[in-house]
PDB file of C-alpha atoms in Angstrom:
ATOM      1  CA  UNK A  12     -23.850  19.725 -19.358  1.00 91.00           C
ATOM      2  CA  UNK A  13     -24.393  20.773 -16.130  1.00 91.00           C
ATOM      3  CA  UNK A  14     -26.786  17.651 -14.890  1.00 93.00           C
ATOM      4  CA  UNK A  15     -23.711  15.441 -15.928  1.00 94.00           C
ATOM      5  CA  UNK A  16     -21.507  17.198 -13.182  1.00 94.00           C
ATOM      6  CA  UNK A  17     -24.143  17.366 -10.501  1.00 93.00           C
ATOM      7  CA  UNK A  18     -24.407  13.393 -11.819  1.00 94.00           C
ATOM      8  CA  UNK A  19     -20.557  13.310 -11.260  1.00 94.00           C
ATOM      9  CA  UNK A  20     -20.521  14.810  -8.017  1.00 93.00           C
ATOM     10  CA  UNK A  21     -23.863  12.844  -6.784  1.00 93.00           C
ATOM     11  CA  UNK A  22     -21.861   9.297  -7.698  1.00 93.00           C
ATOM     12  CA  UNK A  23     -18.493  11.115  -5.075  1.00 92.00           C
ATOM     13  CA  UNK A  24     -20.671  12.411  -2.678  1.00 90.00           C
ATOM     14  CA  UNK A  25     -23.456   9.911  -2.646  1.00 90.00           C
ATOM     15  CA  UNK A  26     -21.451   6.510  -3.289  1.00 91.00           C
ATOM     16  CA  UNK A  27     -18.465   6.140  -3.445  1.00 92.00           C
ATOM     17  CA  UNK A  28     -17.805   8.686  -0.304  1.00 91.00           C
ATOM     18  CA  UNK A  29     -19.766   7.256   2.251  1.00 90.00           C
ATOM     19  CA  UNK A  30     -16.965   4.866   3.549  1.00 86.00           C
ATOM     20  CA  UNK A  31     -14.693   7.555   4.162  1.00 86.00           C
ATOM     21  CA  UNK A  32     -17.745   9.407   5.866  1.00 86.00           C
ATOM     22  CA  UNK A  33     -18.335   6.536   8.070  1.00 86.00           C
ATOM     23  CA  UNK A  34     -14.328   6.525   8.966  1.00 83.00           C
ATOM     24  CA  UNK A  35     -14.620  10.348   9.930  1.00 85.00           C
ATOM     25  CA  UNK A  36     -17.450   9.831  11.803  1.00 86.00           C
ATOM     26  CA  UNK A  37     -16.202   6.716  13.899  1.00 86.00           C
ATOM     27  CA  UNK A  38     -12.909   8.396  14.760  1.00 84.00           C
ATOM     28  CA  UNK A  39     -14.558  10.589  17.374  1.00 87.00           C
ATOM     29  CA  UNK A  40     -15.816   7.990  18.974  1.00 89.00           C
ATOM     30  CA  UNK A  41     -12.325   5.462  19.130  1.00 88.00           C
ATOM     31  CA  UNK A  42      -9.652   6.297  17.017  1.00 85.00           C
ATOM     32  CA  UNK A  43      -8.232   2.650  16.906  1.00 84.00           C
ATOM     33  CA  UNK A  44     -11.377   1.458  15.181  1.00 83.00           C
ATOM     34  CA  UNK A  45     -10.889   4.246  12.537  1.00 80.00           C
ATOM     35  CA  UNK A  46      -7.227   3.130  12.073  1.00 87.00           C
ATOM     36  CA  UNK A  47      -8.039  -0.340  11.548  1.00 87.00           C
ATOM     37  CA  UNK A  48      -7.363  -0.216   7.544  1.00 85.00           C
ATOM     38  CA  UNK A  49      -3.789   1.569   8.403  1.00 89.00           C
ATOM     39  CA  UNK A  50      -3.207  -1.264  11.015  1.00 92.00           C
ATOM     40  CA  UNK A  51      -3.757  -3.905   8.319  1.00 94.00           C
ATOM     41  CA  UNK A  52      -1.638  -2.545   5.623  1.00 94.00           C
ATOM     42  CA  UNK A  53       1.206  -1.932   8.189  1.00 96.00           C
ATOM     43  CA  UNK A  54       0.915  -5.542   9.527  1.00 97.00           C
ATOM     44  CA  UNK A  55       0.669  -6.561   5.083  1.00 98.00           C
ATOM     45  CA  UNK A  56       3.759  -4.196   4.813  1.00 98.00           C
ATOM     46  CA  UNK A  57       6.086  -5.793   8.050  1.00 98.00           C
ATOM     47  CA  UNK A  58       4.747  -9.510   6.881  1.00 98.00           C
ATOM     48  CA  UNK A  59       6.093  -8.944   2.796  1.00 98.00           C
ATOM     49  CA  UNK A  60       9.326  -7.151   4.437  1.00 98.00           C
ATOM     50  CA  UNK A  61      10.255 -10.243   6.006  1.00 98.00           C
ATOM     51  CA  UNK A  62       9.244 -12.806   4.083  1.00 98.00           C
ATOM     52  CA  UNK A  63      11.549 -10.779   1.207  1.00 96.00           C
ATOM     53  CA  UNK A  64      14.402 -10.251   3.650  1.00 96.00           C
ATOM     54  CA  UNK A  65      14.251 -14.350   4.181  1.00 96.00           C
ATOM     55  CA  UNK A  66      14.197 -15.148   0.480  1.00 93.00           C
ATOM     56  CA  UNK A  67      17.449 -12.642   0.098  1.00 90.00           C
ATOM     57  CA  UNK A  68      19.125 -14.772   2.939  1.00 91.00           C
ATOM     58  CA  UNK A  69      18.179 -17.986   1.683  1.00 91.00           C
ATOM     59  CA  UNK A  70      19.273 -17.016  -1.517  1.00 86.00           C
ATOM     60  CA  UNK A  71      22.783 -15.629  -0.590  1.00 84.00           C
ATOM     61  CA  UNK A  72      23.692 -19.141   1.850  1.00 86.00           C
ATOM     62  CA  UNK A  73      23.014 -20.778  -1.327  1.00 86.00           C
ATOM     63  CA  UNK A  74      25.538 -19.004  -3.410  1.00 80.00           C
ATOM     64  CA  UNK A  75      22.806 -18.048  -5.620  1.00 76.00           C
ATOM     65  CA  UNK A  76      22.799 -14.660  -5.402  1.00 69.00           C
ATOM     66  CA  UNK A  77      25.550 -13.314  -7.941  1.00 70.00           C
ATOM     67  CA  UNK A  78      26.741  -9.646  -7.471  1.00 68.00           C
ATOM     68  CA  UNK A  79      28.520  -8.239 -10.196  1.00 65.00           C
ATOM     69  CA  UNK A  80      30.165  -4.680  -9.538  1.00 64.00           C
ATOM     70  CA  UNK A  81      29.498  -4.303 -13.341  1.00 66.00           C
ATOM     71  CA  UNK A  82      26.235  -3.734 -14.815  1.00 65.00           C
ATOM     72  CA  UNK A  83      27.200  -3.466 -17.988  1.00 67.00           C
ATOM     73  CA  UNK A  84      30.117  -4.662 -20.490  1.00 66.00           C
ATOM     74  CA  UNK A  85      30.839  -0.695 -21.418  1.00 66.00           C
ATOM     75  CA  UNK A  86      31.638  -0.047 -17.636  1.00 61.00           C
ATOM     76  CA  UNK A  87      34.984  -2.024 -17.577  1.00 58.00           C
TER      77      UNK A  87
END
């Protein structure tokens, strides 16, 4: 039993750990190259937000976007 935890912890610390060891160790020496996967998903993030905030403008000078104040029947 306990070579199947030291196996579990060799696959973390061996494997599947090593990027995040080679972010740690490149933020001492520039901390924008370490922040380059934040960066991304930020710029991912801000590029989705206003492609989705276009789509709900497009959508509303069409007239397509119907707003009921009642979600259900029952409410009335």
């Amino acid at each position: 039993m306990k070579a199947f935890f030291e196996g579990i912890q060799s696959l973390f610390v061996d494997f599947l750990f090593l990027p995040m060891n080679f972010l740690r160790e490149l933020e001492l020496t520039t901390w924008f190259g370490a922040n380059i996967i934040n960066w991304i998903f930020v710029i991912i993030c801000t590029t989705a937000m206003v492609y989705w905030v276009k789509q709900l403008q497009l959508h509303k000078s069409n007239n397509e976007d119907y707003q009921d104040t009642t979600a259900h029947s029952f409410f009335k």
